[in-house]
PDB file of C-alpha atoms and ligand atoms in Angstrom:
ATOM      1  CA  UNK A   1     103.610 116.137  99.676  1.00 48.00           C
ATOM      2  CA  UNK A   2     105.681 119.129  98.642  1.00 51.00           C
ATOM      3  CA  UNK A   3     109.451 119.073  98.534  1.00 55.00           C
ATOM      4  CA  UNK A   4     109.894 115.337  98.996  1.00 72.00           C
ATOM      5  CA  UNK A   5     112.014 113.118  96.799  1.00 89.00           C
ATOM      6  CA  UNK A   6     109.050 111.235  95.374  1.00 96.00           C
ATOM      7  CA  UNK A   7     109.230 111.122  91.571  1.00 96.00           C
ATOM      8  CA  UNK A   8     105.474 110.577  91.258  1.00 97.00           C
ATOM      9  CA  UNK A   9     104.699 113.602  93.470  1.00 97.00           C
ATOM     10  CA  UNK A  10     107.046 115.620  91.295  1.00 96.00           C
ATOM     11  CA  UNK A  11     105.197 114.500  88.166  1.00 96.00           C
ATOM     12  CA  UNK A  12     101.788 115.295  89.680  1.00 96.00           C
ATOM     13  CA  UNK A  13     103.002 118.778  90.657  1.00 94.00           C
ATOM     14  CA  UNK A  14     104.425 119.377  87.179  1.00 93.00           C
ATOM     15  CA  UNK A  15     108.008 119.484  88.449  1.00 94.00           C
ATOM     16  CA  UNK A  16     109.091 116.388  86.525  1.00 94.00           C
ATOM     17  CA  UNK A  17     108.397 115.459  82.923  1.00 94.00           C
ATOM     18  CA  UNK A  18     105.935 112.724  82.112  1.00 96.00           C
ATOM     19  CA  UNK A  19     103.586 111.642  79.359  1.00 97.00           C
ATOM     20  CA  UNK A  20     100.438 112.557  81.260  1.00 97.00           C
ATOM     21  CA  UNK A  21      97.395 110.855  79.769  1.00 97.00           C
ATOM     22  CA  UNK A  22      94.783 111.717  82.408  1.00 97.00           C
ATOM     23  CA  UNK A  23      94.337 113.793  85.539  1.00 97.00           C
ATOM     24  CA  UNK A  24      91.412 114.657  87.796  1.00 98.00           C
ATOM     25  CA  UNK A  25      91.091 115.875  91.383  1.00 98.00           C
ATOM     26  CA  UNK A  26      91.993 112.465  92.859  1.00 98.00           C
ATOM     27  CA  UNK A  27      94.285 110.607  90.457  1.00 98.00           C
ATOM     28  CA  UNK A  28      96.789 111.055  87.642  1.00 98.00           C
ATOM     29  CA  UNK A  29      97.774 108.613  84.898  1.00 98.00           C
ATOM     30  CA  UNK A  30     100.974 108.704  82.870  1.00 97.00           C
ATOM     31  CA  UNK A  31     103.075 106.384  80.753  1.00 97.00           C
ATOM     32  CA  UNK A  32     105.525 104.130  82.611  1.00 97.00           C
ATOM     33  CA  UNK A  33     109.056 105.252  81.634  1.00 94.00           C
ATOM     34  CA  UNK A  34     110.230 101.656  81.366  1.00 93.00           C
ATOM     35  CA  UNK A  35     107.135 100.021  79.926  1.00 96.00           C
ATOM     36  CA  UNK A  36     106.567  96.280  79.836  1.00 95.00           C
ATOM     37  CA  UNK A  37     104.650  96.893  76.600  1.00 96.00           C
ATOM     38  CA  UNK A  38     103.826 100.002  74.550  1.00 97.00           C
ATOM     39  CA  UNK A  39     100.945 101.806  76.238  1.00 97.00           C
ATOM     40  CA  UNK A  40     101.864 100.696  79.782  1.00 97.00           C
ATOM     41  CA  UNK A  41     100.235 103.312  82.038  1.00 98.00           C
ATOM     42  CA  UNK A  42     100.499 104.005  85.778  1.00 98.00           C
ATOM     43  CA  UNK A  43      97.497 105.298  87.722  1.00 98.00           C
ATOM     44  CA  UNK A  44      98.560 107.087  90.905  1.00 98.00           C
ATOM     45  CA  UNK A  45      96.819 108.978  93.710  1.00 98.00           C
ATOM     46  CA  UNK A  46      97.486 112.724  93.612  1.00 98.00           C
ATOM     47  CA  UNK A  47      98.115 112.676  97.364  1.00 97.00           C
ATOM     48  CA  UNK A  48     101.278 110.839  98.401  1.00 97.00           C
ATOM     49  CA  UNK A  49     100.476 107.429  99.891  1.00 96.00           C
ATOM     50  CA  UNK A  50     103.183 104.817 100.119  1.00 96.00           C
ATOM     51  CA  UNK A  51     100.852 101.846 100.297  1.00 94.00           C
ATOM     52  CA  UNK A  52      97.302 100.692  99.749  1.00 94.00           C
ATOM     53  CA  UNK A  53      96.379 100.761 103.426  1.00 93.00           C
ATOM     54  CA  UNK A  54      96.894 104.520 103.637  1.00 94.00           C
ATOM     55  CA  UNK A  55      94.829 105.379 100.548  1.00 95.00           C
ATOM     56  CA  UNK A  56      91.452 107.005 101.054  1.00 95.00           C
ATOM     57  CA  UNK A  57      88.671 104.696  99.821  1.00 95.00           C
ATOM     58  CA  UNK A  58      87.415 107.318  97.335  1.00 97.00           C
ATOM     59  CA  UNK A  59      90.902 107.584  95.845  1.00 97.00           C
ATOM     60  CA  UNK A  60      91.288 103.803  95.625  1.00 97.00           C
ATOM     61  CA  UNK A  61      87.940 103.598  93.819  1.00 98.00           C
ATOM     62  CA  UNK A  62      88.935 106.315  91.382  1.00 98.00           C
ATOM     63  CA  UNK A  63      92.209 104.509  90.644  1.00 98.00           C
ATOM     64  CA  UNK A  64      90.298 101.401  89.605  1.00 98.00           C
ATOM     65  CA  UNK A  65      87.662 103.311  87.632  1.00 98.00           C
ATOM     66  CA  UNK A  66      90.443 105.159  85.808  1.00 98.00           C
ATOM     67  CA  UNK A  67      92.222 101.861  85.065  1.00 98.00           C
ATOM     68  CA  UNK A  68      88.956 100.472  83.679  1.00 98.00           C
ATOM     69  CA  UNK A  69      88.566 103.464  81.355  1.00 98.00           C
ATOM     70  CA  UNK A  70      92.227 103.299  80.333  1.00 97.00           C
ATOM     71  CA  UNK A  71      91.823  99.623  79.468  1.00 97.00           C
ATOM     72  CA  UNK A  72      89.019 100.509  77.066  1.00 97.00           C
ATOM     73  CA  UNK A  73      91.008 103.432  75.648  1.00 98.00           C
ATOM     74  CA  UNK A  74      94.084 101.256  75.102  1.00 97.00           C
ATOM     75  CA  UNK A  75      92.059  98.668  73.200  1.00 97.00           C
ATOM     76  CA  UNK A  76      90.604 101.429  71.019  1.00 97.00           C
ATOM     77  CA  UNK A  77      93.733 103.560  70.557  1.00 97.00           C
ATOM     78  CA  UNK A  78      96.441 100.966  69.948  1.00 97.00           C
ATOM     79  CA  UNK A  79      96.224  98.274  67.337  1.00 96.00           C
ATOM     80  CA  UNK A  80      96.861  94.710  68.408  1.00 97.00           C
ATOM     81  CA  UNK A  81      95.819  95.074  72.057  1.00 97.00           C
ATOM     82  CA  UNK A  82      94.167  91.755  72.872  1.00 97.00           C
ATOM     83  CA  UNK A  83      94.139  91.919  76.669  1.00 96.00           C
ATOM     84  CA  UNK A  84      94.947  94.068  79.696  1.00 97.00           C
ATOM     85  CA  UNK A  85      96.676  93.240  82.967  1.00 96.00           C
ATOM     86  CA  UNK A  86      96.184  95.336  86.101  1.00 97.00           C
ATOM     87  CA  UNK A  87      98.957  95.036  88.671  1.00 96.00           C
ATOM     88  CA  UNK A  88      99.540  96.787  91.988  1.00 97.00           C
ATOM     89  CA  UNK A  89     102.711  95.891  93.867  1.00 96.00           C
ATOM     90  CA  UNK A  90     102.036  96.694  97.534  1.00 97.00           C
ATOM     91  CA  UNK A  91     105.269  96.491  99.504  1.00 97.00           C
ATOM     92  CA  UNK A  92     108.887  95.761  98.653  1.00 96.00           C
ATOM     93  CA  UNK A  93     108.358  91.988  98.851  1.00 96.00           C
ATOM     94  CA  UNK A  94     105.668  92.329  96.187  1.00 95.00           C
ATOM     95  CA  UNK A  95     108.052  94.148  93.868  1.00 93.00           C
ATOM     96  CA  UNK A  96     107.145  97.750  94.690  1.00 96.00           C
ATOM     97  CA  UNK A  97     110.055 100.037  93.815  1.00 94.00           C
ATOM     98  CA  UNK A  98     108.460 103.502  93.906  1.00 95.00           C
ATOM     99  CA  UNK A  99     106.825 104.014  97.286  1.00 96.00           C
ATOM    100  CA  UNK A 100     103.927 106.101  96.035  1.00 97.00           C
ATOM    101  CA  UNK A 101     101.176 103.587  95.423  1.00 98.00           C
ATOM    102  CA  UNK A 102     100.447 102.965  91.737  1.00 98.00           C
ATOM    103  CA  UNK A 103      98.286 100.701  89.654  1.00 98.00           C
ATOM    104  CA  UNK A 104      99.840  99.360  86.450  1.00 97.00           C
ATOM    105  CA  UNK A 105      97.618  99.114  83.370  1.00 98.00           C
ATOM    106  CA  UNK A 106      99.475  96.880  80.951  1.00 97.00           C
ATOM    107  CA  UNK A 107      98.180  96.226  77.448  1.00 97.00           C
ATOM    108  CA  UNK A 108      98.838  92.717  76.161  1.00 97.00           C
ATOM    109  CA  UNK A 109      99.681  91.727  72.627  1.00 97.00           C
ATOM    110  CA  UNK A 110      99.727  88.265  71.083  1.00 96.00           C
ATOM    111  CA  UNK A 111     103.133  86.674  71.581  1.00 95.00           C
ATOM    112  CA  UNK A 112     104.497  89.457  73.833  1.00 96.00           C
ATOM    113  CA  UNK A 113     106.039  86.894  76.173  1.00 93.00           C
ATOM    114  CA  UNK A 114     104.868  88.657  79.343  1.00 92.00           C
ATOM    115  CA  UNK A 115     103.857  86.202  82.028  1.00 84.00           C
ATOM    116  CA  UNK A 116     102.748  86.026  85.619  1.00 76.00           C
ATOM    117  CA  UNK A 117     103.051  82.858  87.738  1.00 70.00           C
ATOM    118  CA  UNK A 118      99.561  81.533  88.261  1.00 69.00           C
ATOM    119  CA  UNK A 119      97.901  78.317  89.270  1.00 67.00           C
ATOM    120  CA  UNK A 120     100.958  76.073  89.210  1.00 70.00           C
ATOM    121  CA  UNK A 121     101.799  75.595  92.902  1.00 77.00           C
ATOM    122  CA  UNK A 122     103.473  72.350  93.813  1.00 83.00           C
ATOM    123  CA  UNK A 123     101.780  72.148  97.216  1.00 87.00           C
ATOM    124  CA  UNK A 124      98.326  73.741  97.102  1.00 85.00           C
ATOM    125  CA  UNK A 125      96.679  74.383 100.491  1.00 90.00           C
ATOM    126  CA  UNK A 126      94.405  71.765 102.038  1.00 94.00           C
ATOM    127  CA  UNK A 127      90.666  72.383 102.266  1.00 96.00           C
ATOM    128  CA  UNK A 128      91.087  72.884 106.040  1.00 97.00           C
ATOM    129  CA  UNK A 129      93.732  75.532 105.448  1.00 95.00           C
ATOM    130  CA  UNK A 130      91.516  77.242 102.861  1.00 94.00           C
ATOM    131  CA  UNK A 131      88.582  77.282 105.310  1.00 95.00           C
ATOM    132  CA  UNK A 132      90.776  78.681 108.085  1.00 96.00           C
ATOM    133  CA  UNK A 133      92.195  81.424 105.848  1.00 95.00           C
ATOM    134  CA  UNK A 134      88.705  82.321 104.641  1.00 95.00           C
ATOM    135  CA  UNK A 135      87.392  82.595 108.218  1.00 96.00           C
ATOM    136  CA  UNK A 136      90.292  84.751 109.423  1.00 95.00           C
ATOM    137  CA  UNK A 137      90.095  87.022 106.384  1.00 94.00           C
ATOM    138  CA  UNK A 138      86.344  87.575 106.524  1.00 94.00           C
ATOM    139  CA  UNK A 139      86.496  88.291 110.257  1.00 93.00           C
ATOM    140  CA  UNK A 140      89.315  90.821 109.818  1.00 93.00           C
ATOM    141  CA  UNK A 141      87.577  92.409 106.859  1.00 90.00           C
ATOM    142  CA  UNK A 142      84.473  93.081 108.967  1.00 90.00           C
ATOM    143  CA  UNK A 143      86.590  94.901 111.560  1.00 86.00           C
ATOM    144  CA  UNK A 144      88.336  96.963 108.861  1.00 83.00           C
ATOM    145  CA  UNK A 145      84.963  97.858 107.281  1.00 71.00           C
ATOM    146  CA  UNK A 146      83.775  99.117 110.655  1.00 61.00           C
ATOM    147  CA  UNK A 147      86.835 101.151 111.536  1.00 56.00           C
TER     148      UNK A 147
HETATM  149 ZN1  LIG B 201     104.624 110.689  96.142  1.00 55.80          ZN
END
């Protein structure tokens, strides 16, 4: 998207500065300017897409493959990397602040203090609710696959 106000489009088109670590015909990867940890990289589609739903499948695949390769490169290139988190915030409620979809690749170091809430819900769903959610999701997924 040419001439828009999207900072990621500007980076991809070379009109804004970034520490570009990778680029191919589908995706670009550059350092996050306010990194959670050193080596925090963003993988973005080259074509502007605000959210996951509007990404082409091939582009979405390449984002994940690139994140996988970056994870290996981070472990090899930076000392002390003991883990990697992948994070994609899809929508404002999920914490998305730049509305050009992007996958965070975040290296983790011992004692870095970064945390994500996980597995500590006060009121976990019942088995009936889990079964109902599973049924609705799998049904909807089949219709999306076929569209
Ligand atoms: Zn954009």
